[in-house]
Tab-separated table of C-alpha atoms and ligand atoms in Angstrom:
chain	number	residue	atom	x	y	z
B	1	UNK	CA	0.040	-0.049	-0.118
B	2	UNK	CA	1.309	3.254	-1.067
B	3	UNK	CA	0.619	6.619	0.685
B	4	UNK	CA	0.415	9.762	-0.547
B	5	UNK	CA	3.159	10.954	2.177
B	6	UNK	CA	5.666	8.519	0.948
B	7	UNK	CA	5.405	9.792	-2.437
B	8	UNK	CA	5.443	13.034	-0.875
B	9	UNK	CA	9.234	12.889	-0.217
B	10	UNK	CA	9.827	11.365	-3.914
B	11	UNK	CA	8.182	14.822	-5.137
B	12	UNK	CA	10.757	16.751	-3.057
B	13	UNK	CA	13.928	14.641	-4.134
B	14	UNK	CA	12.672	15.453	-7.611
B	15	UNK	CA	12.773	19.066	-7.206
B	16	UNK	CA	15.891	18.697	-5.357
B	17	UNK	CA	17.596	17.059	-8.129
B	18	UNK	CA	16.213	19.144	-10.920
B	19	UNK	CA	17.410	22.143	-8.909
B	20	UNK	CA	20.809	20.899	-8.561
B	21	UNK	CA	21.432	19.939	-12.138
B	22	UNK	CA	20.522	16.210	-12.291
B	23	UNK	CA	18.113	16.804	-15.092
B	24	UNK	CA	18.123	12.798	-15.515
B	25	UNK	CA	15.952	12.123	-12.415
B	26	UNK	CA	12.676	10.606	-12.999
B	27	UNK	CA	9.897	9.554	-10.397
B	28	UNK	CA	8.622	6.192	-10.665
B	29	UNK	CA	5.150	5.813	-12.194
B	30	UNK	CA	3.244	2.698	-11.009
B	31	UNK	CA	2.174	0.556	-14.000
B	32	UNK	CA	-1.319	0.229	-14.498
B	33	UNK	CA	-2.947	-2.305	-12.115
B	34	UNK	CA	-0.323	-1.718	-9.302
B	35	UNK	CA	-2.176	-1.084	-6.341
B	36	UNK	CA	-2.805	1.700	-4.089
B	37	UNK	CA	-2.007	4.830	-5.843
B	38	UNK	CA	-4.540	7.753	-6.168
B	39	UNK	CA	-5.156	8.359	-10.093
B	40	UNK	CA	-4.715	12.130	-9.896
B	41	UNK	CA	-1.393	11.856	-8.092
B	42	UNK	CA	-0.474	9.672	-10.907
B	43	UNK	CA	-1.287	12.115	-13.300
B	44	UNK	CA	0.684	14.691	-11.557
B	45	UNK	CA	3.839	12.490	-11.465
B	46	UNK	CA	3.532	11.725	-15.019
B	47	UNK	CA	3.357	15.496	-15.747
B	48	UNK	CA	6.333	16.357	-13.593
B	49	UNK	CA	8.508	13.750	-15.409
B	50	UNK	CA	7.504	15.146	-18.851
B	51	UNK	CA	8.535	18.311	-17.606
B	52	UNK	CA	11.630	16.968	-16.416
B	53	UNK	CA	12.353	15.490	-19.667
B	54	UNK	CA	11.449	18.809	-21.450
B	55	UNK	CA	14.310	20.692	-19.098
B	56	UNK	CA	16.795	17.961	-19.917
B	57	UNK	CA	16.101	18.251	-23.784
B	58	UNK	CA	16.467	22.218	-23.659
B	59	UNK	CA	19.359	22.004	-21.930
B	60	UNK	CA	20.795	19.243	-24.510
B	61	UNK	CA	19.737	22.103	-27.403
B	62	UNK	CA	21.378	25.189	-25.458
B	63	UNK	CA	24.540	23.039	-25.243
B	64	UNK	CA	24.436	22.366	-29.066
B	65	UNK	CA	24.088	25.949	-29.314
B	66	UNK	CA	26.738	27.054	-27.044
B	67	UNK	CA	29.126	24.586	-29.259
B	68	UNK	CA	27.836	26.067	-32.582
B	69	UNK	CA	28.355	29.357	-31.088
B	70	UNK	CA	31.677	28.749	-29.804
B	71	UNK	CA	32.950	27.441	-33.199
B	72	UNK	CA	31.485	30.614	-34.936
B	73	UNK	CA	33.632	32.823	-32.597
B	74	UNK	CA	36.717	30.758	-33.660
B	75	UNK	CA	35.950	30.696	-37.098
B	76	UNK	CA	35.353	34.428	-36.985
B	77	UNK	CA	38.821	34.811	-34.927
B	78	UNK	CA	40.474	32.885	-37.969
B	79	UNK	CA	39.102	34.638	-40.527
B	80	UNK	CA	39.905	38.273	-39.128
B	81	UNK	CA	43.501	36.523	-38.547
B	82	UNK	CA	43.581	35.630	-42.422
B	83	UNK	CA	42.367	38.819	-43.267
B	84	UNK	CA	45.264	40.309	-41.182
B	85	UNK	CA	47.685	37.839	-42.954
B	86	UNK	CA	46.496	39.208	-46.507
B	87	UNK	CA	47.067	42.485	-45.356
B	88	UNK	CA	50.528	41.431	-44.512
B	89	UNK	CA	51.073	39.673	-47.791
B	90	UNK	CA	49.988	42.864	-49.440
B	91	UNK	CA	52.294	44.749	-47.529
B	92	UNK	CA	54.985	42.387	-48.170
B	93	UNK	CA	54.348	42.669	-52.006
B	94	UNK	CA	54.260	46.274	-51.631
B	95	UNK	CA	57.697	46.674	-50.108
B	96	UNK	CA	59.276	43.975	-52.536
B	97	UNK	CA	57.918	46.328	-55.100
B	98	UNK	CA	59.269	49.513	-53.579
B	99	UNK	CA	62.553	48.155	-53.006
B	100	UNK	CA	63.180	46.629	-56.344
B	101	UNK	CA	63.243	50.158	-58.128
B	102	UNK	CA	65.755	51.461	-56.238
B	103	UNK	CA	68.046	48.318	-56.017
B	104	UNK	CA	68.011	48.092	-59.628
B	105	UNK	CA	69.044	51.985	-60.213
B	106	UNK	CA	72.055	50.842	-57.760
B	107	UNK	CA	72.734	47.691	-59.042
B	108	UNK	CA	73.001	49.113	-62.348
B	109	UNK	CA	75.163	52.108	-61.557
B	110	UNK	CA	77.665	49.947	-59.678
B	111	UNK	CA	78.132	47.504	-62.368
B	112	UNK	CA	78.743	50.553	-64.697
B	113	UNK	CA	81.043	52.140	-62.311
B	114	UNK	CA	84.534	50.570	-63.322
B	115	UNK	CA	83.636	51.264	-66.996
B	116	UNK	CA	83.054	55.019	-65.864
B	117	UNK	CA	86.316	55.339	-64.066
B	118	UNK	CA	87.945	53.622	-67.010
B	119	UNK	CA	86.568	56.263	-69.683
B	120	UNK	CA	87.227	58.940	-66.789
B	121	UNK	CA	83.919	60.088	-67.658
B	122	UNK	CA	83.699	62.271	-64.499
B	123	UNK	CA	80.304	64.109	-65.335
B	124	UNK	CA	78.727	60.666	-65.614
B	125	UNK	CA	80.403	59.404	-62.286
B	126	UNK	CA	78.842	62.464	-60.432
B	127	UNK	CA	75.835	61.754	-62.183
B	128	UNK	CA	75.331	58.219	-61.070
B	129	UNK	CA	76.623	59.180	-57.561
B	130	UNK	CA	73.342	61.664	-57.363
B	131	UNK	CA	71.141	59.023	-58.696
B	132	UNK	CA	72.329	56.386	-56.459
B	133	UNK	CA	71.687	58.889	-53.571
B	134	UNK	CA	68.197	59.271	-54.711
B	135	UNK	CA	67.566	55.708	-54.673
B	136	UNK	CA	68.928	55.157	-51.454
B	137	UNK	CA	66.598	57.870	-50.312
B	138	UNK	CA	63.447	56.165	-52.055
B	139	UNK	CA	64.748	52.933	-50.109
B	140	UNK	CA	65.097	54.388	-46.641
B	141	UNK	CA	61.835	55.908	-46.873
B	142	UNK	CA	60.135	52.759	-47.590
B	143	UNK	CA	62.121	51.029	-44.349
B	144	UNK	CA	61.451	53.969	-42.198
B	145	UNK	CA	57.793	53.450	-43.074
B	146	UNK	CA	58.263	49.924	-42.613
B	147	UNK	CA	59.682	50.469	-39.113
B	148	UNK	CA	56.904	52.702	-38.126
B	149	UNK	CA	54.353	49.950	-38.912
B	150	UNK	CA	56.364	47.225	-37.107
B	151	UNK	CA	56.536	49.593	-34.211
B	152	UNK	CA	53.203	50.599	-34.095
B	153	UNK	CA	52.079	46.685	-34.642
B	154	UNK	CA	53.622	45.670	-31.112
B	155	UNK	CA	52.205	48.476	-29.401
B	156	UNK	CA	48.411	48.521	-28.848
B	157	UNK	CA	47.801	51.501	-26.332
B	158	UNK	CA	46.490	54.683	-27.585
B	159	UNK	CA	48.333	57.745	-28.309
B	160	UNK	CA	48.203	61.214	-30.141
B	161	UNK	CA	48.432	60.810	-33.873
B	162	UNK	CA	48.995	63.268	-36.163
B	163	UNK	CA	46.421	62.649	-38.909
B	164	UNK	CA	48.220	64.495	-41.758
B	165	UNK	CA	51.397	62.478	-41.101
B	166	UNK	CA	49.693	59.165	-40.962
B	167	UNK	CA	47.701	59.783	-44.338
B	168	UNK	CA	51.139	60.645	-45.842
B	169	UNK	CA	53.084	57.504	-44.506
B	170	UNK	CA	50.046	55.075	-45.333
B	171	UNK	CA	50.586	56.124	-49.111
B	172	UNK	CA	54.489	55.619	-49.225
B	173	UNK	CA	54.285	51.916	-49.522
B	174	UNK	CA	51.547	52.025	-52.244
B	175	UNK	CA	52.733	54.943	-54.409
B	176	UNK	CA	54.958	52.648	-56.746
B	177	UNK	CA	51.748	50.370	-56.816
B	178	UNK	CA	49.427	53.324	-57.944
B	179	UNK	CA	52.044	54.971	-59.962
B	180	UNK	CA	52.128	51.730	-62.290
B	181	UNK	CA	48.504	51.669	-62.316
B	182	UNK	CA	48.375	54.970	-63.624
B	183	UNK	CA	46.423	56.440	-60.605
B	184	UNK	CA	46.992	60.072	-59.590
B	185	UNK	CA	46.563	60.512	-56.047
B	186	UNK	CA	45.758	64.081	-54.560
B	187	UNK	CA	46.577	65.056	-51.370
B	188	UNK	CA	44.769	68.061	-49.706
B	189	UNK	CA	46.085	68.251	-46.079
B	190	UNK	CA	45.075	70.724	-43.842
B	191	UNK	CA	47.709	72.739	-41.871
B	192	UNK	CA	47.154	72.893	-37.850
B	193	UNK	CA	45.027	69.834	-37.736
B	194	UNK	CA	44.454	69.050	-33.911
B	195	UNK	CA	45.727	65.477	-33.085
B	196	UNK	CA	43.338	62.605	-32.383
B	197	UNK	CA	43.853	59.775	-29.746
B	198	UNK	CA	43.877	56.169	-30.611
B	199	UNK	CA	45.785	53.166	-31.906
B	200	UNK	CA	48.068	54.217	-34.947
B	201	UNK	CA	48.022	50.800	-36.334
B	202	UNK	CA	44.509	50.678	-36.230
B	203	UNK	CA	43.926	54.112	-37.846
B	204	UNK	CA	46.576	53.140	-40.395
B	205	UNK	CA	44.703	50.015	-41.099
B	206	UNK	CA	41.293	52.084	-42.169
B	207	UNK	CA	43.316	54.541	-43.975
B	208	UNK	CA	45.113	51.494	-45.842
B	209	UNK	CA	41.604	49.647	-46.505
B	210	UNK	CA	39.846	52.669	-48.001
B	211	UNK	CA	42.793	53.448	-50.060
B	212	UNK	CA	43.027	49.913	-51.428
B	213	UNK	CA	39.554	50.056	-52.027
B	214	UNK	CA	39.505	53.359	-53.888
B	215	UNK	CA	42.514	51.596	-55.954
B	216	UNK	CA	40.551	48.771	-57.055
B	217	UNK	CA	37.685	50.856	-58.084
B	218	UNK	CA	40.032	53.479	-60.259
B	219	UNK	CA	42.280	50.809	-61.802
B	220	UNK	CA	41.722	50.530	-65.705
B	221	UNK	CA	39.682	53.716	-65.907
B	222	UNK	CA	40.094	56.994	-67.390
B	223	UNK	CA	41.429	59.688	-65.393
B	224	UNK	CA	41.905	57.459	-62.399
B	225	UNK	CA	42.441	59.769	-59.231
B	226	UNK	CA	42.230	59.185	-55.542
B	227	UNK	CA	41.846	62.097	-53.406
B	228	UNK	CA	42.670	62.348	-49.844
B	229	UNK	CA	41.639	65.416	-47.654
B	230	UNK	CA	41.918	66.391	-44.172
B	231	UNK	CA	39.809	68.715	-42.427
B	232	UNK	CA	38.665	70.030	-39.105
B	233	UNK	CA	35.221	70.733	-37.783
B	234	UNK	CA	34.343	71.521	-34.244
B	235	UNK	CA	35.243	68.710	-32.192
B	236	UNK	CA	35.865	66.509	-35.252
B	237	UNK	CA	38.838	65.876	-37.337
B	238	UNK	CA	37.807	64.478	-41.064
B	239	UNK	CA	39.477	62.341	-43.439
B	240	UNK	CA	37.842	62.113	-46.834
B	241	UNK	CA	38.789	59.570	-49.122
B	242	UNK	CA	37.248	59.933	-52.784
B	243	UNK	CA	38.038	58.482	-56.071
B	244	UNK	CA	36.834	58.470	-59.648
B	245	UNK	CA	35.687	54.847	-59.892
B	246	UNK	CA	32.118	53.641	-60.570
B	247	UNK	CA	30.691	54.356	-57.157
B	248	UNK	CA	28.423	52.215	-55.073
B	249	UNK	CA	25.138	51.580	-56.408
B	250	UNK	CA	22.173	52.957	-54.025
B	251	UNK	CA	20.808	49.480	-53.307
B	252	UNK	CA	24.534	48.383	-51.944
B	253	UNK	CA	24.977	51.368	-49.871
B	254	UNK	CA	24.347	49.445	-46.735
B	255	UNK	CA	25.721	46.012	-47.619
B	256	UNK	CA	29.201	46.741	-48.514
B	257	UNK	CA	29.729	47.170	-44.719
B	258	UNK	CA	28.422	43.602	-44.130
B	259	UNK	CA	30.866	41.052	-43.346
B	260	UNK	CA	32.024	39.014	-46.587
B	261	UNK	CA	30.121	41.099	-48.912
B	262	UNK	CA	32.610	41.497	-51.828
B	263	UNK	CA	32.181	42.079	-55.608
B	264	UNK	CA	35.965	41.398	-56.149
B	265	UNK	CA	37.227	37.577	-57.050
B	266	UNK	CA	38.234	35.417	-54.070
B	267	UNK	CA	42.099	36.125	-54.326
B	268	UNK	CA	41.328	39.740	-54.364
B	269	UNK	CA	39.040	40.437	-51.590
B	270	UNK	CA	37.505	38.930	-48.703
B	271	UNK	CA	34.967	41.570	-47.825
B	272	UNK	CA	36.107	42.211	-44.519
B	273	UNK	CA	37.543	46.023	-45.271
B	274	UNK	CA	35.166	48.034	-44.729
B	275	UNK	CA	33.667	45.713	-41.896
B	276	UNK	CA	36.849	45.656	-40.041
B	277	UNK	CA	37.381	49.460	-40.754
B	278	UNK	CA	33.837	50.437	-39.312
B	279	UNK	CA	34.664	48.535	-36.227
B	280	UNK	CA	37.807	50.297	-35.476
B	281	UNK	CA	36.125	53.613	-36.179
B	282	UNK	CA	33.472	52.669	-33.565
B	283	UNK	CA	36.207	51.964	-30.927
B	284	UNK	CA	37.794	54.936	-31.445
B	285	UNK	CA	34.328	56.834	-30.799
B	286	UNK	CA	34.068	57.886	-34.399
B	287	UNK	CA	32.331	57.213	-37.710
B	288	UNK	CA	32.753	55.435	-41.240
B	289	UNK	CA	30.528	56.630	-43.775
B	290	UNK	CA	29.769	56.429	-47.410
B	291	UNK	CA	28.598	59.785	-48.517
B	292	UNK	CA	25.669	60.441	-50.673
B	293	UNK	CA	26.808	59.760	-54.437
B	294	UNK	CA	28.262	63.096	-55.665
B	295	UNK	CA	29.271	61.441	-58.893
B	296	UNK	CA	31.782	60.412	-60.054
B	297	UNK	CA	33.019	57.670	-57.783
B	298	UNK	CA	32.556	56.650	-54.184
B	299	UNK	CA	33.303	59.177	-51.301
B	300	UNK	CA	33.973	57.831	-47.963
B	301	UNK	CA	34.477	60.099	-44.774
B	302	UNK	CA	36.209	59.002	-41.688
B	303	UNK	CA	35.272	60.948	-38.701
B	304	UNK	CA	37.280	61.232	-35.485
B	305	UNK	CA	36.434	63.053	-32.213
B	306	UNK	CA	39.433	65.753	-31.744
B	307	UNK	CA	41.484	65.518	-28.763
B	308	UNK	CA	40.620	68.032	-25.914
B	309	UNK	CA	42.859	70.888	-25.899
P	1	UNK	CA	72.430	43.549	-82.565
P	2	UNK	CA	69.042	45.835	-82.106
P	3	UNK	CA	67.353	45.909	-78.986
P	4	UNK	CA	64.133	47.516	-77.534
P	5	UNK	CA	64.374	48.198	-74.062
P	6	UNK	CA	61.339	48.988	-71.963
P	7	UNK	CA	61.249	50.292	-68.616
P	8	UNK	CA	59.430	53.326	-67.142
P	9	UNK	CA	62.355	54.435	-64.669
P	10	UNK	CA	64.591	56.666	-66.805
P	11	UNK	CA	67.893	56.130	-64.883
P	12	UNK	CA	67.521	52.408	-65.530
P	13	UNK	CA	66.796	53.180	-69.398
P	14	UNK	CA	70.022	55.409	-69.598
P	15	UNK	CA	72.492	52.960	-67.886
P	16	UNK	CA	71.267	49.919	-69.696
P	17	UNK	CA	71.709	51.795	-73.175
P	18	UNK	CA	75.164	52.876	-72.102
P	19	UNK	CA	76.007	49.671	-70.860
P	20	UNK	CA	74.940	47.850	-73.895
P	21	UNK	CA	76.086	50.162	-76.462
P	22	UNK	CA	79.485	49.783	-75.154
P	23	UNK	CA	79.286	46.522	-76.433
P	24	UNK	CA	78.306	47.821	-79.767
P	25	UNK	CA	74.482	47.272	-79.412
P	26	UNK	CA	71.729	49.632	-80.609
P	27	UNK	CA	69.459	50.047	-77.931
P	28	UNK	CA	66.097	51.876	-78.499
P	29	UNK	CA	64.072	52.851	-75.617
P	30	UNK	CA	60.644	53.019	-74.258
P	31	UNK	CA	58.948	53.830	-71.209
P	32	UNK	CA	55.588	51.899	-71.231
P	33	UNK	CA	53.896	49.583	-73.347
P	34	UNK	CA	52.365	51.768	-75.699
P	35	UNK	CA	55.549	53.732	-76.500
P	36	UNK	CA	57.482	50.512	-76.951
P	37	UNK	CA	54.271	49.430	-79.289
P	38	UNK	CA	55.033	52.353	-81.195
P	39	UNK	CA	58.845	52.103	-81.415
P	40	UNK	CA	58.333	48.512	-82.683
P	41	UNK	CA	55.788	49.311	-85.343
P	42	UNK	CA	58.359	52.211	-86.653
P	43	UNK	CA	60.586	49.289	-87.615
P	44	UNK	CA	59.045	45.895	-87.174
P	45	UNK	CA	61.701	43.785	-88.551
P	46	UNK	CA	64.742	45.641	-87.305
P	47	UNK	CA	64.772	44.347	-83.795
P	48	UNK	CA	66.786	41.248	-82.829
P	49	UNK	CA	65.264	41.100	-79.276
P	50	UNK	CA	62.824	42.795	-76.978
P	51	UNK	CA	63.401	43.284	-73.039
P	52	UNK	CA	60.443	44.656	-71.195
P	53	UNK	CA	59.360	45.344	-67.763
P	54	UNK	CA	56.238	44.191	-66.796
P	55	UNK	CA	54.542	46.599	-64.335
P	56	UNK	CA	54.424	49.961	-66.171
P	57	UNK	CA	51.600	52.523	-66.485
P	58	UNK	CA	49.304	52.350	-69.440
P	59	UNK	CA	50.258	49.304	-71.254
P	60	UNK	CA	52.062	46.564	-69.103
P	61	UNK	CA	54.482	44.386	-70.354
P	62	UNK	CA	52.682	41.433	-70.706
P	63	UNK	CA	50.058	42.814	-72.600
P	64	UNK	CA	52.384	44.510	-74.639
P	65	UNK	CA	54.108	40.859	-75.671
P	66	UNK	CA	50.347	39.958	-76.197
P	67	UNK	CA	49.957	42.716	-78.979
P	68	UNK	CA	53.275	41.697	-80.566
P	69	UNK	CA	52.085	38.293	-80.669
P	70	UNK	CA	48.526	38.555	-81.735
P	71	UNK	CA	50.351	40.805	-84.788
P	72	UNK	CA	52.162	37.898	-85.834
P	73	UNK	CA	55.736	39.408	-84.663
P	74	UNK	CA	58.145	36.535	-83.641
P	75	UNK	CA	61.065	38.693	-82.032
P	76	UNK	CA	62.537	37.029	-78.970
P	77	UNK	CA	61.059	38.492	-75.789
P	78	UNK	CA	62.709	38.768	-72.128
P	79	UNK	CA	60.227	39.863	-69.333
P	80	UNK	CA	61.902	41.705	-66.452
P	81	UNK	CA	59.737	40.949	-63.634
P	82	UNK	CA	59.433	42.901	-60.390
P	83	UNK	CA	58.035	41.546	-57.433
P	84	UNK	CA	55.418	39.251	-59.039
P	85	UNK	CA	56.507	35.744	-59.265
P	86	UNK	CA	55.700	33.793	-62.440
P	87	UNK	CA	53.155	31.551	-60.859
P	88	UNK	CA	50.749	34.506	-60.006
P	89	UNK	CA	49.771	34.772	-63.591
P	90	UNK	CA	46.497	33.887	-64.356
P	91	UNK	CA	47.196	33.763	-67.977
P	92	UNK	CA	50.234	32.601	-70.098
P	93	UNK	CA	51.939	35.843	-71.383
P	94	UNK	CA	52.721	33.657	-74.643
P	95	UNK	CA	56.182	32.684	-75.957
P	96	UNK	CA	58.958	33.860	-73.560
P	97	UNK	CA	62.499	33.727	-74.133
P	98	UNK	CA	63.561	34.362	-70.551
P	99	UNK	CA	62.749	35.984	-67.171
P	100	UNK	CA	64.857	38.342	-65.931
P	101	UNK	CA	64.290	39.312	-62.225
P	102	UNK	CA	64.802	42.744	-60.706
P	103	UNK	CA	67.551	43.810	-59.534
P	104	UNK	CA	69.439	42.247	-63.001
P	105	UNK	CA	72.641	42.805	-64.076
P	106	UNK	CA	73.497	44.389	-67.153
P	107	UNK	CA	76.237	41.316	-67.769
P	108	UNK	CA	73.154	39.062	-67.581
P	109	UNK	CA	71.327	40.981	-70.255
P	110	UNK	CA	74.664	40.543	-72.465
P	111	UNK	CA	74.515	36.824	-72.031
P	112	UNK	CA	71.016	36.566	-73.201
P	113	UNK	CA	71.797	38.755	-76.256
P	114	UNK	CA	74.897	36.404	-76.803
P	115	UNK	CA	72.880	33.378	-76.715
P	116	UNK	CA	70.615	35.107	-79.562
P	117	UNK	CA	73.318	35.841	-81.746
P	118	UNK	CA	74.593	32.481	-81.651
P	119	UNK	CA	71.487	30.581	-82.331
P	120	UNK	CA	70.729	32.939	-85.123
L	401	ATP	N1	35.777	53.075	-53.322
L	401	ATP	C1	34.793	51.975	-53.659
L	401	ATP	N2	33.951	52.223	-54.997
L	401	ATP	C2	33.232	51.373	-55.404
L	401	ATP	N3	32.885	50.004	-54.441
L	401	ATP	C3	33.608	49.834	-53.575
L	401	ATP	C4	34.417	50.843	-53.139
L	401	ATP	N4	34.763	50.530	-51.956
L	401	ATP	C5	34.078	49.127	-51.492
L	401	ATP	N5	33.260	49.002	-52.566
L	401	ATP	C6	32.691	47.508	-52.471
L	401	ATP	O1	32.543	47.205	-51.354
L	401	ATP	C7	32.744	45.916	-51.303
L	401	ATP	C8	33.229	45.573	-50.068
L	401	ATP	O2	34.567	46.077	-49.569
L	401	ATP	P1	35.070	45.869	-48.560
L	401	ATP	O3	36.730	46.713	-48.281
L	401	ATP	O4	34.542	45.479	-47.407
L	401	ATP	O5	35.659	44.362	-48.984
L	401	ATP	P2	36.722	43.924	-50.096
L	401	ATP	O6	37.563	45.333	-50.903
L	401	ATP	O7	35.829	43.484	-51.518
L	401	ATP	O8	37.714	42.793	-49.805
L	401	ATP	P3	38.741	42.847	-48.550
L	401	ATP	O9	38.676	42.244	-47.569
L	401	ATP	O10	40.101	42.721	-49.112
L	401	ATP	O11	38.851	44.492	-48.346
L	401	ATP	C9	33.848	45.831	-52.479
L	401	ATP	O12	34.076	44.376	-52.962
L	401	ATP	C10	33.134	46.877	-53.394
L	401	ATP	O13	32.198	46.007	-54.280
L	402	MG	MG1	38.627	46.261	-49.283
């Protein structure tokens, strides 16, 4: 004979079990025909068991979601990493190209020098010296820029940034690439720009992303031009990057900021450039916006809060 | 031998012309593919060899070479590569005698010219 009081204890054990995370605990429900149980109580027990069942299933589902979420976060981290690596590859290629030209000049002059000495062609010797000097200057500027880049890369804290100098420096590594593509760069840098406060490597990454996008947009077009302009507004420092490319279609104005949105081939774009740039701007309390189409081309504006004086 | 040398860097053009000139070669210069095409067409059958840089404004070296081949010119061509490794080309540039990697020496150019002279 089972008493209601006996089962009361069982009921408490279920509640304790569930509360302490043992979701597999179930109440014993007597088989049909077993004597001495109130039918209504039995229904309650069955109901509680079903509830426990549901709870357990939900937990399993939640764990599965969590695993998927973790996986997603890992993948995203990997993608950001590979985007960084791609940027590094681009950088290495750029440096290679920037260095090759001056090295070629120096290499040929050195090879010629003994002949010139033999021919006693002093004028040519002096000219060679001048040209080698120029080539060394070009190469050192690339290295100086690379050093800034490397220094900034290992340092993540924020500091005062001279926006004009940074725009100028960001272009050094691409000057040759842009020239070879027949792209004209117009720099319109304001004097007396107040400094901004931020992470130099990140700010440089944003400028580089936008310049590379502009480069891709104007490559192969007539009058290919990229204009970089800095200016100041009350409380803000602006960098405008404008190109003479095809611009962005009205229906794509939002989409281009989405992760992985790209119109480029797989090896030319991952579609993360604008996403990462927008995140960086947000972290700096600033914004990245695509101006309303003032044709021709695309016009992006970076807005940084100016450093309080 | 008569050569066409195409490179967009003026100092390099001048040194190469002088260096090869010393060995008795006639060197015609061009600053990009378009200019090279004009120079070549001015006397299409007079050139023994073409040396061209790849990365140049207006018309790049590979496109210049394609244009030459498309017009049926079989003049031997040497492509000068900057940082672009050959594997990165998506399209075969057509028949190329040799690749010269930057920075290259003028003596290396002379060796290639000599090979052409011997096989002619
Ligand atoms: N200046 C521009 N002119 C026209 N379209 C642009 C311009 N900048 C970006 N876009 C469009 O927005 C898309 C996304 O740009 P985003 O920089 O995010 O990625 P991506 O350049 O394709 O690849 P990557 O990850 O290498 O930057 C581009 O593929 C292009 O279609
Ligand atoms: Mg991009």
